[in-house]
Amino acid sequence: MTNLAIAANGLRKSYGDKVVLDGIDLAVTEGTIFALLGPNGAGKTTTVQILSTLIAPDGGTVTVAGHDLAARPDDVRGAIGVTGQYSAVDKLLTGEENLLLMADLKHLSRAEGRRKAAELLERFDLVEAAGKPASTYSGGMQRRLDLAMTLVGDPRLIFLDEPTTGLDPRSRREMWRIVRELVAGGVTIFLTTQYLEEADQLADRIVLLDHGRLIAEGTAEELKRRIPGGHIELTFTDPHLLDEAKSLLPAAVADPEALTLQVPSDGGVKSIRELLARLDQNDIDIDSMSVHTPDLDDVFLTLTEANR
Amino acid sequence: MTTLALATRDSSTMVRRQLKRLIRYPAMTVQLIITPVIILLLFVFVLGGALGAGIGGGRAGYVNYIVPGILLMTAATAATGTAVMVATDMTEGIIARFRTMRISRASVLTGHVAGSVIQQLLSMAALVLIALAIGFRPNANPIEWLAAIGLLTLFALAISWLSVALGLKSPTPEAAGNAPMPLLLLPFLGSGFVPTDSMPTVLRWFAEYQPFTPIMETIRGLLLGTPIGNSAVIAIAWCAGIALVSYLWAKSIFNKA
């Protein structure tokens, strides 16, 4: 059996009449990136706040890093690191002082703390800015410092709540690189994001959260296959063949200029095989073929729309 | 490590954090002391002649009379800064980070309180120096000075916990800046600037029973030799009471949030 970094059953949370989480189940395998994807207000941050001991759930059982969340919150705290949506750095202190503060709070020895701080400043490209107050940092630098602070105690499970919201594309890619490095080192990442591309790029497993309920779960590919909208694009060498194929497949859309034909399809192996067999039987040669599965945007919009 | 050892270690880390912030931004300490200094100068040089004549002793006597009240006002102003700092902390996400770490929860607040007490004592020391320069002439012996410093430290502790609670309770740093304002008025509505027996009945009743008056009377007695009576006991009781209630209040807000 694989070890679970997080196992949650029937997680509930309401604020007054407003139900934020309506009984969700989560299973996050150790050493993977798990993405919780959803629109604003779906309950992503609330989920992170519960799993990271910030707020108590109204119902449900949760085990985080092998510890029961309700019974042993301090053991959970000892095992996790959290980088929230809003930068959790002390803006009045310098980057280095922020890291040393974390080292002190993680009860590292002075020498160990200095070594760790120096290593993280180097790794997150903050050496030059180390002596400057964090208030002078750019958004991307603050986010890097924030994550560096989270890493001081070498947590095995890291929560990243919308880690790239508000970052420019370069900083976002930089953040992705760092996340991949962390997972390569065996860390488990619980990521929330409203960017589909981010989940697509990073996550081993994605769950879609909308209105406090999980509406879909799977790998990015599995999710994409769940909805229609994909097609197979056939390219021909000769307009004649294109016309023949078009008459054979009335639902397809032809582009005579590019000599291509778009055939609606779910992109599955079976339907591709059938299509090719049919073309073969009619002696229609194709030059090339490509399969277009819907991207996560399509999935996201279709599934959250259906949930309204 | 035992829980107590951990709490002590985390608290001292948090105190160091606050001290670094104070050292890095002396402008804030300076800004917070400007208000009481201006009040001191206004009351001594603009109003001091007339008010001093009223209480007997002229302008020179009036400097001596108002220093205890201004000292409490100085502490309260510095505490305003604490409330703002706590509220800012709460909005900035660093508190959320602390809460998700295995550290003593109270240490976050202890850090603020210790930083605040130190800031208030520094501000009061600066005010005493300015007062000495414009004619404040205390006649206290070293023991009386120590007693006065002790009471003022206890007062600073009480006000610090109170402003930490107010800072936690405030929705924004701006609101936190206003929350401790009534504290700045208490020296006026007590024996800080004029004797309470010169006030109309209702106000006098309030002035005599509010917490600042016995504290000011005790400080005045220690530094200038006026009679103290039972003021000292009442003053200590008020400070201890405010500190305890505010501590419990702050802790409960912090644990709930």
GROMACS .gro file of N, CA, C and O in nm, chain A residues 167-212:
model
  184
  167LEU      N    1   0.186   3.668  -0.984
  167LEU     CA    2   0.327   3.671  -1.028
  167LEU      C    3   0.334   3.685  -1.180
  167LEU      O    4   0.246   3.642  -1.252
  168ASP      N    5   0.443   3.746  -1.226
  168ASP     CA    6   0.461   3.757  -1.371
  168ASP      C    7   0.504   3.621  -1.425
  168ASP      O    8   0.546   3.533  -1.349
  169PRO      N    9   0.491   3.599  -1.557
  169PRO     CA   10   0.516   3.466  -1.614
  169PRO      C   11   0.654   3.410  -1.581
  169PRO      O   12   0.668   3.291  -1.552
  170ARG      N   13   0.755   3.497  -1.578
  170ARG     CA   14   0.889   3.446  -1.548
  170ARG      C   15   0.897   3.394  -1.404
  170ARG      O   16   0.946   3.284  -1.379
  171SER      N   17   0.846   3.474  -1.311
  171SER     CA   18   0.848   3.431  -1.170
  171SER      C   19   0.766   3.304  -1.152
  171SER      O   20   0.799   3.219  -1.070
  172ARG      N   21   0.656   3.295  -1.228
  172ARG     CA   22   0.572   3.177  -1.218
  172ARG      C   23   0.648   3.053  -1.260
  172ARG      O   24   0.648   2.952  -1.191
  173ARG      N   25   0.719   3.063  -1.373
  173ARG     CA   26   0.796   2.948  -1.420
  173ARG      C   27   0.906   2.911  -1.321
  173ARG      O   28   0.935   2.794  -1.297
  174GLU      N   29   0.966   3.014  -1.262
  174GLU     CA   30   1.071   2.993  -1.163
  174GLU      C   31   1.013   2.916  -1.043
  174GLU      O   32   1.074   2.822  -0.992
  175MET      N   33   0.893   2.955  -1.003
  175MET     CA   34   0.827   2.888  -0.892
  175MET      C   35   0.798   2.742  -0.926
  175MET      O   36   0.817   2.653  -0.844
  176TRP      N   37   0.756   2.720  -1.047
  176TRP     CA   38   0.727   2.582  -1.092
  176TRP      C   39   0.853   2.496  -1.086
  176TRP      O   40   0.850   2.381  -1.044
  177ARG      N   41   0.965   2.557  -1.130
  177ARG     CA   42   1.091   2.483  -1.129
  177ARG      C   43   1.124   2.441  -0.985
  177ARG      O   44   1.161   2.325  -0.960
  178ILE      N   45   1.107   2.535  -0.893
  178ILE     CA   46   1.139   2.506  -0.754
  178ILE      C   47   1.049   2.394  -0.700
  178ILE      O   48   1.095   2.303  -0.631
  179VAL      N   49   0.921   2.401  -0.734
  179VAL     CA   50   0.826   2.300  -0.686
  179VAL      C   51   0.866   2.162  -0.738
  179VAL      O   52   0.867   2.063  -0.664
  180ARG      N   53   0.904   2.156  -0.866
  180ARG     CA   54   0.946   2.026  -0.922
  180ARG      C   55   1.070   1.972  -0.852
  180ARG      O   56   1.080   1.853  -0.823
  181GLU      N   57   1.164   2.063  -0.820
  181GLU     CA   58   1.285   2.022  -0.748
  181GLU      C   59   1.251   1.962  -0.612
  181GLU      O   60   1.309   1.863  -0.570
  182LEU      N   61   1.155   2.028  -0.546
  182LEU     CA   62   1.118   1.981  -0.412
  182LEU      C   63   1.062   1.840  -0.417
  182LEU      O   64   1.097   1.755  -0.336
  183VAL      N   65   0.976   1.816  -0.516
  183VAL     CA   66   0.914   1.685  -0.526
  183VAL      C   67   1.018   1.581  -0.563
  183VAL      O   68   1.015   1.468  -0.514
  184ALA      N   69   1.114   1.621  -0.646
  184ALA     CA   70   1.222   1.529  -0.680
  184ALA      C   71   1.297   1.487  -0.554
  184ALA      O   72   1.349   1.376  -0.546
  185GLY      N   73   1.300   1.575  -0.454
  185GLY     CA   74   1.366   1.543  -0.328
  185GLY      C   75   1.277   1.465  -0.232
  185GLY      O   76   1.313   1.446  -0.117
  186GLY      N   77   1.158   1.425  -0.278
  186GLY     CA   78   1.075   1.338  -0.195
  186GLY      C   79   0.966   1.409  -0.115
  186GLY      O   80   0.893   1.346  -0.040
  187VAL      N   81   0.958   1.540  -0.131
  187VAL     CA   82   0.858   1.615  -0.055
  187VAL      C   83   0.720   1.598  -0.121
  187VAL      O   84   0.710   1.579  -0.241
  188THR      N   85   0.616   1.603  -0.040
  188THR     CA   86   0.478   1.601  -0.093
  188THR      C   87   0.428   1.744  -0.103
  188THR      O   88   0.449   1.823  -0.011
  189ILE      N   89   0.365   1.777  -0.214
  189ILE     CA   90   0.313   1.913  -0.230
  189ILE      C   91   0.162   1.910  -0.244
  189ILE      O   92   0.107   1.835  -0.326
  190PHE      N   93   0.095   1.989  -0.161
  190PHE     CA   94  -0.049   2.009  -0.175
  190PHE      C   95  -0.066   2.151  -0.228
  190PHE      O   96  -0.038   2.248  -0.160
  191LEU      N   97  -0.112   2.159  -0.352
  191LEU     CA   98  -0.113   2.287  -0.422
  191LEU      C   99  -0.258   2.330  -0.447
  191LEU      O  100  -0.340   2.248  -0.488
  192THR      N  101  -0.289   2.456  -0.422
  192THR     CA  102  -0.417   2.504  -0.471
  192THR      C  103  -0.389   2.607  -0.578
  192THR      O  104  -0.289   2.678  -0.573
  193THR      N  105  -0.474   2.610  -0.677
  193THR     CA  106  -0.452   2.705  -0.784
  193THR      C  107  -0.581   2.731  -0.858
  193THR      O  108  -0.673   2.649  -0.857
  194GLN      N  109  -0.589   2.848  -0.919
  194GLN     CA  110  -0.702   2.871  -1.008
  194GLN      C  111  -0.653   2.872  -1.152
  194GLN      O  112  -0.729   2.895  -1.244
  195TYR      N  113  -0.522   2.846  -1.168
  195TYR     CA  114  -0.467   2.840  -1.304
  195TYR      C  115  -0.462   2.696  -1.350
  195TYR      O  116  -0.392   2.614  -1.292
  196LEU      N  117  -0.533   2.669  -1.458
  196LEU     CA  118  -0.538   2.533  -1.508
  196LEU      C  119  -0.404   2.491  -1.561
  196LEU      O  120  -0.360   2.377  -1.543
  197GLU      N  121  -0.334   2.586  -1.622
  197GLU     CA  122  -0.205   2.552  -1.679
  197GLU      C  123  -0.111   2.504  -1.569
  197GLU      O  124  -0.032   2.413  -1.588
  198GLU      N  125  -0.123   2.570  -1.453
  198GLU     CA  126  -0.035   2.534  -1.342
  198GLU      C  127  -0.060   2.390  -1.296
  198GLU      O  128   0.034   2.313  -1.277
  199ALA      N  129  -0.187   2.355  -1.282
  199ALA     CA  130  -0.221   2.219  -1.241
  199ALA      C  131  -0.175   2.120  -1.349
  199ALA      O  132  -0.119   2.014  -1.320
  200ASP      N  133  -0.197   2.159  -1.474
  200ASP     CA  134  -0.158   2.074  -1.586
  200ASP      C  135  -0.007   2.051  -1.586
  200ASP      O  136   0.041   1.939  -1.605
  201GLN      N  137   0.069   2.158  -1.561
  201GLN     CA  138   0.214   2.152  -1.564
  201GLN      C  139   0.271   2.069  -1.449
  201GLN      O  140   0.367   1.996  -1.466
  202LEU      N  141   0.212   2.087  -1.330
  202LEU     CA  142   0.278   2.036  -1.211
  202LEU      C  143   0.218   1.908  -1.154
  202LEU      O  144   0.290   1.821  -1.107
  203ALA      N  145   0.085   1.898  -1.156
  203ALA     CA  146   0.022   1.803  -1.066
  203ALA      C  147   0.023   1.660  -1.117
  203ALA      O  148   0.003   1.633  -1.236
  204ASP      N  149   0.045   1.567  -1.025
  204ASP     CA  150   0.028   1.425  -1.055
  204ASP      C  151  -0.119   1.390  -1.051
  204ASP      O  152  -0.166   1.302  -1.120
  205ARG      N  153  -0.188   1.458  -0.963
  205ARG     CA  154  -0.329   1.431  -0.947
  205ARG      C  155  -0.401   1.563  -0.922
  205ARG      O  156  -0.353   1.648  -0.850
  206ILE      N  157  -0.518   1.575  -0.984
  206ILE     CA  158  -0.593   1.701  -0.973
  206ILE      C  159  -0.732   1.670  -0.922
  206ILE      O  160  -0.795   1.574  -0.966
  207VAL      N  161  -0.780   1.750  -0.826
  207VAL     CA  162  -0.922   1.743  -0.795
  207VAL      C  163  -0.982   1.879  -0.823
  207VAL      O  164  -0.920   1.982  -0.803
  208LEU      N  165  -1.104   1.875  -0.874
  208LEU     CA  166  -1.175   1.998  -0.906
  208LEU      C  167  -1.274   2.025  -0.796
  208LEU      O  168  -1.359   1.941  -0.766
  209LEU      N  169  -1.262   2.143  -0.736
  209LEU     CA  170  -1.350   2.180  -0.626
  209LEU      C  171  -1.440   2.294  -0.672
  209LEU      O  172  -1.393   2.390  -0.731
  210ASP      N  173  -1.568   2.279  -0.648
  210ASP     CA  174  -1.660   2.388  -0.684
  210ASP      C  175  -1.773   2.389  -0.583
  210ASP      O  176  -1.832   2.285  -0.554
  211HIS      N  177  -1.802   2.507  -0.527
  211HIS     CA  178  -1.907   2.520  -0.427
  211HIS      C  179  -1.892   2.418  -0.315
  211HIS      O  180  -1.991   2.358  -0.272
  212GLY      N  181  -1.770   2.396  -0.270
  212GLY     CA  182  -1.748   2.310  -0.155
  212GLY      C  183  -1.761   2.162  -0.180
  212GLY      O  184  -1.763   2.083  -0.086
   0.00000   0.00000   0.00000
